[in-house]
């Protein structure tokens, strides 16, 4: 079932980074743990600023962490 | 045609209109959101600690409802006419209202401020907070509608309605708005948990 148009691999990246906890990531990017959980489930589309902060924690580019799954504009 | 005969259909139409408006309001709050969350997602979110804003909203709602109950009890026990003539009773009710307002100011308003250089609200909290005024608007409308129905029915055939009710209507709408702010925040988190963010 389709969720948000923006997918992400935050959960995978957390485990690749020494099994970083949701709480730790939340503290590092300045949001609540609830926000990290809904983000991982694709239930919340973050602002660009938060997306950049998350990507920076994992030393990745924005597109390595977040993927746009919406339709391409025609024309 | 007797104009008195028109009032029943007008009342029915108005009532139906209000019900439809309520349904449309709820639909607009849910529409555009993501598909309903799965039970696993819901239980995971429910198992998390509440956000700071959520805790504050529970406090605001709890204390607000307790104060509303106290006001209703005082006024109902004395009766509205005694209440309007008794300055001490009015002072007691005003004190309950001020406690509600002070609680609201302490628990919900400063949440936009930063604590130790770090914001106390994140963007999801701000989104929930921004939607709460929908509930406040509905609460205000329902309070006024309840008063108008109650007073119209109680004073039908009387030459007028005691002017003291004017202040009572004002304060009840004021308190309803305050309590509904906390309620709106909690409803926002509930909708986010069950219908995604959208």
CSV table of N, CA, C and O in Angstrom, one decimal, chain B residues 74-181:
chain,number,residue,atom,x,y,z
B,74,UNK,N,-21.1,24.9,40.9
B,74,UNK,CA,-21.4,26.1,41.7
B,74,UNK,C,-22.6,26.8,41.2
B,74,UNK,O,-23.6,27.1,41.9
B,75,UNK,N,-22.7,27.0,39.8
B,75,UNK,CA,-23.8,27.7,39.2
B,75,UNK,C,-25.1,26.9,39.3
B,75,UNK,O,-26.2,27.4,39.7
B,76,UNK,N,-25.0,25.6,39.1
B,76,UNK,CA,-26.2,24.7,39.1
B,76,UNK,C,-26.8,24.6,40.5
B,76,UNK,O,-28.0,24.6,40.7
B,77,UNK,N,-25.9,24.6,41.6
B,77,UNK,CA,-26.4,24.5,42.9
B,77,UNK,C,-27.0,25.7,43.4
B,77,UNK,O,-28.1,25.7,44.1
B,78,UNK,N,-26.5,26.9,43.0
B,78,UNK,CA,-27.1,28.2,43.4
B,78,UNK,C,-28.3,28.5,42.6
B,78,UNK,O,-29.2,29.2,43.0
B,79,UNK,N,-28.3,28.1,41.3
B,79,UNK,CA,-29.3,28.6,40.4
B,79,UNK,C,-28.9,29.8,39.7
B,79,UNK,O,-28.2,30.7,40.4
B,80,UNK,N,-29.2,30.1,38.5
B,80,UNK,CA,-28.6,31.2,37.8
B,80,UNK,C,-29.0,32.6,38.4
B,80,UNK,O,-28.2,33.5,38.5
B,81,UNK,N,-30.3,32.7,38.9
B,81,UNK,CA,-30.7,34.0,39.4
B,81,UNK,C,-29.9,34.3,40.7
B,81,UNK,O,-29.4,35.5,40.8
B,82,UNK,N,-29.8,33.4,41.6
B,82,UNK,CA,-29.0,33.6,42.8
B,82,UNK,C,-27.6,33.9,42.4
B,82,UNK,O,-26.9,34.8,43.0
B,83,UNK,N,-27.0,33.2,41.4
B,83,UNK,CA,-25.7,33.4,41.0
B,83,UNK,C,-25.4,34.8,40.5
B,83,UNK,O,-24.5,35.5,40.9
B,84,UNK,N,-26.4,35.3,39.7
B,84,UNK,CA,-26.2,36.7,39.2
B,84,UNK,C,-26.2,37.7,40.3
B,84,UNK,O,-25.6,38.8,40.2
B,85,UNK,N,-27.0,37.5,41.4
B,85,UNK,CA,-27.1,38.5,42.5
B,85,UNK,C,-26.1,38.3,43.6
B,85,UNK,O,-25.9,39.2,44.4
B,86,UNK,N,-25.3,37.2,43.6
B,86,UNK,CA,-24.4,36.9,44.6
B,86,UNK,C,-22.9,37.2,44.1
B,86,UNK,O,-22.4,36.4,43.3
B,87,UNK,N,-22.4,38.3,44.6
B,87,UNK,CA,-21.0,38.7,44.2
B,87,UNK,C,-20.0,37.7,44.5
B,87,UNK,O,-19.0,37.5,43.8
B,88,UNK,N,-20.1,37.1,45.7
B,88,UNK,CA,-19.2,36.1,46.2
B,88,UNK,C,-19.1,34.9,45.2
B,88,UNK,O,-18.0,34.4,44.9
B,89,UNK,N,-20.3,34.4,44.9
B,89,UNK,CA,-20.4,33.3,43.9
B,89,UNK,C,-19.7,33.6,42.6
B,89,UNK,O,-19.0,32.8,42.0
B,90,UNK,N,-20.0,34.8,42.1
B,90,UNK,CA,-19.4,35.2,40.8
B,90,UNK,C,-17.9,35.3,40.9
B,90,UNK,O,-17.2,34.9,40.0
B,91,UNK,N,-17.4,35.7,42.1
B,91,UNK,CA,-16.0,35.8,42.3
B,91,UNK,C,-15.4,34.4,42.3
B,91,UNK,O,-14.3,34.1,41.7
B,92,UNK,N,-16.1,33.4,42.9
B,92,UNK,CA,-15.6,32.0,42.9
B,92,UNK,C,-15.5,31.5,41.5
B,92,UNK,O,-14.4,30.9,41.1
B,93,UNK,N,-16.5,31.7,40.7
B,93,UNK,CA,-16.5,31.2,39.4
B,93,UNK,C,-15.4,31.9,38.6
B,93,UNK,O,-14.7,31.2,37.8
B,94,UNK,N,-15.3,33.2,38.8
B,94,UNK,CA,-14.2,33.9,38.1
B,94,UNK,C,-12.8,33.3,38.4
B,94,UNK,O,-11.9,33.2,37.6
B,95,UNK,N,-12.7,32.9,39.7
B,95,UNK,CA,-11.4,32.3,40.1
B,95,UNK,C,-11.1,31.0,39.4
B,95,UNK,O,-10.0,30.8,38.9
B,96,UNK,N,-12.2,30.2,39.3
B,96,UNK,CA,-12.0,28.9,38.5
B,96,UNK,C,-11.6,29.2,37.1
B,96,UNK,O,-10.8,28.5,36.5
B,97,UNK,N,-12.2,30.2,36.5
B,97,UNK,CA,-11.9,30.6,35.1
B,97,UNK,C,-10.5,31.0,34.9
B,97,UNK,O,-9.7,30.7,34.0
B,98,UNK,N,-10.0,31.8,35.9
B,98,UNK,CA,-8.7,32.3,35.9
B,98,UNK,C,-7.7,31.2,36.1
B,98,UNK,O,-6.6,31.2,35.5
B,99,UNK,N,-8.0,30.2,36.9
B,99,UNK,CA,-7.1,29.0,37.1
B,99,UNK,C,-7.0,28.3,35.7
B,99,UNK,O,-5.9,27.9,35.3
B,100,UNK,N,-8.1,28.2,35.0
B,100,UNK,CA,-8.1,27.5,33.7
B,100,UNK,C,-7.2,28.3,32.7
B,100,UNK,O,-6.4,27.7,32.0
B,101,UNK,N,-7.4,29.6,32.7
B,101,UNK,CA,-6.6,30.5,31.8
B,101,UNK,C,-5.1,30.4,32.2
B,101,UNK,O,-4.2,30.2,31.3
B,102,UNK,N,-4.8,30.5,33.5
B,102,UNK,CA,-3.4,30.4,33.9
B,102,UNK,C,-2.8,29.1,33.6
B,102,UNK,O,-1.6,29.0,33.1
B,103,UNK,N,-3.5,28.0,33.8
B,103,UNK,CA,-3.0,26.7,33.4
B,103,UNK,C,-2.7,26.6,31.9
B,103,UNK,O,-1.6,26.1,31.5
B,104,UNK,N,-3.6,27.1,31.1
B,104,UNK,CA,-3.4,27.1,29.7
B,104,UNK,C,-2.1,27.9,29.3
B,104,UNK,O,-1.3,27.5,28.5
B,105,UNK,N,-2.0,29.1,29.9
B,105,UNK,CA,-0.8,29.9,29.6
B,105,UNK,C,0.5,29.2,30.0
B,105,UNK,O,1.5,29.3,29.3
B,106,UNK,N,0.4,28.5,31.1
B,106,UNK,CA,1.7,27.8,31.6
B,106,UNK,C,1.9,26.6,30.8
B,106,UNK,O,3.1,26.4,30.4
B,107,UNK,N,0.9,25.8,30.5
B,107,UNK,CA,1.2,24.5,29.9
B,107,UNK,C,1.3,24.5,28.3
B,107,UNK,O,2.0,23.7,27.7
B,108,UNK,N,0.6,25.4,27.7
B,108,UNK,CA,0.5,25.4,26.2
B,108,UNK,C,1.3,26.5,25.5
B,108,UNK,O,1.9,26.3,24.5
B,109,UNK,N,1.1,27.7,26.1
B,109,UNK,CA,1.7,28.8,25.3
B,109,UNK,C,3.2,28.9,25.3
B,109,UNK,O,3.8,29.1,24.2
B,110,UNK,N,3.9,28.6,26.4
B,110,UNK,CA,5.4,28.7,26.3
B,110,UNK,C,6.1,27.6,25.5
B,110,UNK,O,7.3,27.5,25.4
B,111,UNK,N,5.3,26.6,25.0
B,111,UNK,CA,5.9,25.5,24.3
B,111,UNK,C,6.6,25.9,23.0
B,111,UNK,O,7.4,25.2,22.5
B,112,UNK,N,6.3,27.1,22.5
B,112,UNK,CA,6.9,27.6,21.3
B,112,UNK,C,8.3,28.2,21.6
B,112,UNK,O,9.1,28.4,20.7
B,113,UNK,N,8.6,28.4,22.9
B,113,UNK,CA,9.9,29.0,23.3
B,113,UNK,C,11.0,27.9,23.3
B,113,UNK,O,10.7,26.7,23.4
B,114,UNK,N,12.2,28.3,23.2
B,114,UNK,CA,13.3,27.3,23.3
B,114,UNK,C,13.7,27.2,24.7
B,114,UNK,O,13.6,28.1,25.5
B,115,UNK,N,14.3,26.0,25.0
B,115,UNK,CA,14.7,25.7,26.4
B,115,UNK,C,16.2,25.4,26.3
B,115,UNK,O,16.6,24.4,25.6
B,116,UNK,N,17.1,26.3,26.8
B,116,UNK,CA,18.5,26.0,26.8
B,116,UNK,C,19.0,26.0,25.3
B,116,UNK,O,19.9,25.2,25.0
B,117,UNK,N,18.5,26.9,24.5
B,117,UNK,CA,18.9,27.0,23.1
B,117,UNK,C,18.3,25.9,22.2
B,117,UNK,O,18.5,26.0,21.0
B,118,UNK,N,17.6,25.0,22.8
B,118,UNK,CA,16.9,23.9,21.9
B,118,UNK,C,15.4,24.1,21.9
B,118,UNK,O,14.8,24.4,23.0
B,119,UNK,N,14.8,24.1,20.7
B,119,UNK,CA,13.4,24.2,20.7
B,119,UNK,C,12.7,23.1,21.4
B,119,UNK,O,13.1,22.0,21.4
B,120,UNK,N,11.6,23.5,22.1
B,120,UNK,CA,10.8,22.4,22.9
B,120,UNK,C,9.8,21.7,22.0
B,120,UNK,O,9.3,20.7,22.3
B,121,UNK,N,9.6,22.3,20.8
B,121,UNK,CA,8.6,21.7,19.8
B,121,UNK,C,9.4,21.3,18.6
B,121,UNK,O,10.2,22.1,18.1
B,122,UNK,N,9.1,20.1,18.0
B,122,UNK,CA,9.7,19.8,16.7
B,122,UNK,C,8.6,20.1,15.7
B,122,UNK,O,7.5,20.5,16.0
B,123,UNK,N,9.0,19.8,14.4
B,123,UNK,CA,8.0,20.3,13.3
B,123,UNK,C,6.7,19.5,13.3
B,123,UNK,O,5.7,20.0,12.9
B,124,UNK,N,6.8,18.2,13.8
B,124,UNK,CA,5.5,17.4,13.9
B,124,UNK,C,4.6,18.0,15.0
B,124,UNK,O,3.4,18.1,14.8
B,125,UNK,N,5.2,18.4,16.1
B,125,UNK,CA,4.4,19.1,17.2
B,125,UNK,C,3.8,20.4,16.7
B,125,UNK,O,2.6,20.6,16.9
B,126,UNK,N,4.6,21.1,15.9
B,126,UNK,CA,4.1,22.4,15.4
B,126,UNK,C,2.9,22.2,14.4
B,126,UNK,O,1.9,22.9,14.4
B,127,UNK,N,3.0,21.1,13.7
B,127,UNK,CA,1.9,20.8,12.7
B,127,UNK,C,0.6,20.4,13.5
B,127,UNK,O,-0.5,20.9,13.1
B,128,UNK,N,0.8,19.6,14.5
B,128,UNK,CA,-0.4,19.3,15.4
B,128,UNK,C,-1.0,20.5,16.0
B,128,UNK,O,-2.2,20.7,16.0
B,129,UNK,N,-0.1,21.4,16.5
B,129,UNK,CA,-0.5,22.6,17.2
B,129,UNK,C,-1.2,23.5,16.2
B,129,UNK,O,-2.2,24.2,16.6
B,130,UNK,N,-0.8,23.6,15.0
B,130,UNK,CA,-1.4,24.4,14.0
B,130,UNK,C,-2.8,24.0,13.6
B,130,UNK,O,-3.6,24.8,13.2
B,131,UNK,N,-3.1,22.7,13.8
B,131,UNK,CA,-4.5,22.2,13.5
B,131,UNK,C,-5.5,22.3,14.6
B,131,UNK,O,-6.7,22.2,14.4
B,132,UNK,N,-5.0,22.6,15.8
B,132,UNK,CA,-5.8,22.7,17.0
B,132,UNK,C,-6.9,23.7,16.9
B,132,UNK,O,-8.1,23.5,17.4
B,133,UNK,N,-6.7,24.9,16.3
B,133,UNK,CA,-7.7,25.9,16.2
B,133,UNK,C,-9.0,25.4,15.5
B,133,UNK,O,-10.1,26.0,15.7
B,134,UNK,N,-8.9,24.4,14.6
B,134,UNK,CA,-10.2,23.8,14.0
B,134,UNK,C,-11.1,23.4,15.1
B,134,UNK,O,-12.3,23.6,15.1
B,135,UNK,N,-10.6,22.7,16.1
B,135,UNK,CA,-11.4,22.2,17.2
B,135,UNK,C,-11.9,23.4,18.1
B,135,UNK,O,-13.0,23.3,18.6
B,136,UNK,N,-11.0,24.4,18.3
B,136,UNK,CA,-11.5,25.6,19.1
B,136,UNK,C,-12.7,26.2,18.4
B,136,UNK,O,-13.6,26.6,19.1
B,137,UNK,N,-12.6,26.4,17.1
B,137,UNK,CA,-13.7,27.0,16.4
B,137,UNK,C,-15.0,26.2,16.5
B,137,UNK,O,-16.1,26.8,16.8
B,138,UNK,N,-14.9,24.9,16.4
B,138,UNK,CA,-16.1,24.0,16.6
B,138,UNK,C,-16.6,24.1,18.0
B,138,UNK,O,-17.8,24.2,18.2
B,139,UNK,N,-15.7,24.2,19.0
B,139,UNK,CA,-16.1,24.2,20.4
B,139,UNK,C,-16.9,25.5,20.7
B,139,UNK,O,-17.9,25.5,21.4
B,140,UNK,N,-16.4,26.6,20.1
B,140,UNK,CA,-17.0,27.9,20.3
B,140,UNK,C,-18.4,27.9,19.7
B,140,UNK,O,-19.4,28.4,20.3
B,141,UNK,N,-18.5,27.4,18.5
B,141,UNK,CA,-19.8,27.3,17.8
B,141,UNK,C,-20.8,26.4,18.6
B,141,UNK,O,-22.0,26.8,18.7
B,142,UNK,N,-20.4,25.3,19.0
B,142,UNK,CA,-21.2,24.4,19.8
B,142,UNK,C,-21.7,25.0,21.1
B,142,UNK,O,-22.9,24.9,21.4
B,143,UNK,N,-20.8,25.7,21.8
B,143,UNK,CA,-21.2,26.4,23.0
B,143,UNK,C,-22.3,27.4,22.8
B,143,UNK,O,-23.3,27.5,23.5
B,144,UNK,N,-22.1,28.2,21.8
B,144,UNK,CA,-23.1,29.3,21.5
B,144,UNK,C,-24.4,28.6,21.1
B,144,UNK,O,-25.5,29.1,21.5
B,145,UNK,N,-24.3,27.6,20.3
B,145,UNK,CA,-25.6,26.9,19.8
B,145,UNK,C,-26.3,26.3,21.0
B,145,UNK,O,-27.5,26.4,21.1
B,146,UNK,N,-25.5,25.7,22.0
B,146,UNK,CA,-26.1,25.1,23.2
B,146,UNK,C,-26.8,26.1,24.0
B,146,UNK,O,-28.0,25.9,24.5
B,147,UNK,N,-26.2,27.3,24.2
B,147,UNK,CA,-26.8,28.4,25.0
B,147,UNK,C,-28.1,28.9,24.3
B,147,UNK,O,-29.1,29.1,25.0
B,148,UNK,N,-28.0,29.1,23.0
B,148,UNK,CA,-29.2,29.7,22.3
B,148,UNK,C,-30.4,28.7,22.4
B,148,UNK,O,-31.5,29.2,22.6
B,149,UNK,N,-30.1,27.4,22.2
B,149,UNK,CA,-31.2,26.4,22.3
B,149,UNK,C,-31.8,26.4,23.7
B,149,UNK,O,-33.0,26.5,24.0
B,150,UNK,N,-30.8,26.3,24.7
B,150,UNK,CA,-31.3,26.2,26.1
B,150,UNK,C,-32.0,27.4,26.6
B,150,UNK,O,-33.1,27.3,27.2
B,151,UNK,N,-31.5,28.6,26.2
B,151,UNK,CA,-32.2,29.8,26.7
B,151,UNK,C,-33.6,30.1,25.9
B,151,UNK,O,-34.5,30.5,26.5
B,152,UNK,N,-33.6,29.7,24.7
B,152,UNK,CA,-34.8,29.9,23.9
B,152,UNK,C,-35.9,29.0,24.5
B,152,UNK,O,-37.1,29.4,24.6
B,153,UNK,N,-35.5,27.7,24.8
B,153,UNK,CA,-36.5,26.8,25.3
B,153,UNK,C,-36.9,27.2,26.7
B,153,UNK,O,-38.1,27.1,27.1
B,154,UNK,N,-36.0,27.6,27.6
B,154,UNK,CA,-36.3,27.9,29.0
B,154,UNK,C,-37.1,29.2,29.1
B,154,UNK,O,-37.9,29.3,30.1
B,155,UNK,N,-36.9,30.2,28.2
B,155,UNK,CA,-37.6,31.5,28.4
B,155,UNK,C,-38.6,31.7,27.3
B,155,UNK,O,-39.0,32.8,27.0
B,156,UNK,N,-39.1,30.6,26.7
B,156,UNK,CA,-40.2,30.7,25.7
B,156,UNK,C,-41.4,31.3,26.3
B,156,UNK,O,-41.9,30.9,27.4
B,157,UNK,N,-41.9,32.3,25.7
B,157,UNK,CA,-43.1,33.0,26.3
B,157,UNK,C,-42.9,34.1,27.3
B,157,UNK,O,-43.7,34.8,27.7
B,158,UNK,N,-41.6,34.2,27.7
B,158,UNK,CA,-41.2,35.2,28.7
B,158,UNK,C,-40.9,36.5,27.9
B,158,UNK,O,-40.5,36.4,26.8
B,159,UNK,N,-41.0,37.7,28.6
B,159,UNK,CA,-40.7,38.9,27.9
B,159,UNK,C,-39.3,39.1,27.6
B,159,UNK,O,-38.9,39.8,26.6
B,160,UNK,N,-38.4,38.5,28.3
B,160,UNK,CA,-36.9,38.6,28.0
B,160,UNK,C,-36.1,37.6,28.8
B,160,UNK,O,-36.6,36.8,29.6
B,161,UNK,N,-34.8,37.6,28.5
B,161,UNK,CA,-33.9,36.7,29.2
B,161,UNK,C,-33.0,37.6,30.1
B,161,UNK,O,-32.6,38.7,29.7
B,162,UNK,N,-32.8,37.1,31.3
B,162,UNK,CA,-31.9,38.0,32.3
B,162,UNK,C,-30.6,38.3,31.6
B,162,UNK,O,-29.9,37.5,31.0
B,163,UNK,N,-30.2,39.6,31.8
B,163,UNK,CA,-29.0,40.1,31.1
B,163,UNK,C,-27.7,39.4,31.7
B,163,UNK,O,-26.7,39.4,31.0
B,164,UNK,N,-27.9,38.9,32.9
B,164,UNK,CA,-26.7,38.2,33.5
B,164,UNK,C,-26.2,37.0,32.6
B,164,UNK,O,-25.0,36.7,32.7
B,165,UNK,N,-27.1,36.5,31.8
B,165,UNK,CA,-26.6,35.4,31.0
B,165,UNK,C,-25.6,35.8,30.0
B,165,UNK,O,-24.8,35.0,29.5
B,166,UNK,N,-25.6,37.1,29.6
B,166,UNK,CA,-24.6,37.6,28.7
B,166,UNK,C,-23.2,37.3,29.1
B,166,UNK,O,-22.4,36.8,28.3
B,167,UNK,N,-22.9,37.6,30.4
B,167,UNK,CA,-21.5,37.4,30.8
B,167,UNK,C,-21.2,35.9,30.9
B,167,UNK,O,-20.1,35.4,30.6
B,168,UNK,N,-22.3,35.1,31.3
B,168,UNK,CA,-22.1,33.7,31.4
B,168,UNK,C,-21.8,33.1,30.1
B,168,UNK,O,-20.9,32.2,29.9
B,169,UNK,N,-22.5,33.6,29.0
B,169,UNK,CA,-22.2,33.1,27.7
B,169,UNK,C,-20.8,33.4,27.3
B,169,UNK,O,-20.1,32.6,26.8
B,170,UNK,N,-20.4,34.6,27.5
B,170,UNK,CA,-19.0,35.0,27.2
B,170,UNK,C,-18.0,34.1,27.8
B,170,UNK,O,-17.1,33.6,27.2
B,171,UNK,N,-18.1,34.0,29.2
B,171,UNK,CA,-17.1,33.2,29.9
B,171,UNK,C,-17.1,31.7,29.5
B,171,UNK,O,-16.1,31.1,29.4
B,172,UNK,N,-18.3,31.2,29.2
B,172,UNK,CA,-18.4,29.8,28.8
B,172,UNK,C,-17.7,29.6,27.4
B,172,UNK,O,-17.0,28.6,27.2
B,173,UNK,N,-17.9,30.5,26.5
B,173,UNK,CA,-17.2,30.4,25.2
B,173,UNK,C,-15.7,30.5,25.4
B,173,UNK,O,-14.9,29.8,24.8
B,174,UNK,N,-15.3,31.5,26.2
B,174,UNK,CA,-13.9,31.7,26.5
B,174,UNK,C,-13.2,30.4,27.1
B,174,UNK,O,-12.2,30.0,26.6
B,175,UNK,N,-13.9,29.8,28.1
B,175,UNK,CA,-13.3,28.6,28.7
B,175,UNK,C,-13.4,27.4,27.7
B,175,UNK,O,-12.4,26.7,27.6
B,176,UNK,N,-14.4,27.4,26.9
B,176,UNK,CA,-14.5,26.3,25.9
B,176,UNK,C,-13.4,26.4,24.9
B,176,UNK,O,-12.8,25.4,24.5
B,177,UNK,N,-13.0,27.6,24.5
B,177,UNK,CA,-11.9,27.8,23.6
B,177,UNK,C,-10.6,27.3,24.2
B,177,UNK,O,-9.8,26.7,23.5
B,178,UNK,N,-10.4,27.7,25.5
B,178,UNK,CA,-9.2,27.3,26.1
B,178,UNK,C,-9.0,25.8,26.2
B,178,UNK,O,-8.0,25.2,25.9
B,179,UNK,N,-10.1,25.1,26.7
B,179,UNK,CA,-10.1,23.7,26.9
B,179,UNK,C,-10.0,23.0,25.6
B,179,UNK,O,-9.2,22.0,25.4
B,180,UNK,N,-10.7,23.5,24.6
B,180,UNK,CA,-10.6,22.9,23.2
B,180,UNK,C,-9.2,23.0,22.6
B,180,UNK,O,-8.9,22.1,21.7
B,181,UNK,N,-8.4,23.9,23.0
B,181,UNK,CA,-7.1,24.0,22.5
B,181,UNK,C,-6.3,22.7,22.9
B,181,UNK,O,-5.7,22.1,22.0
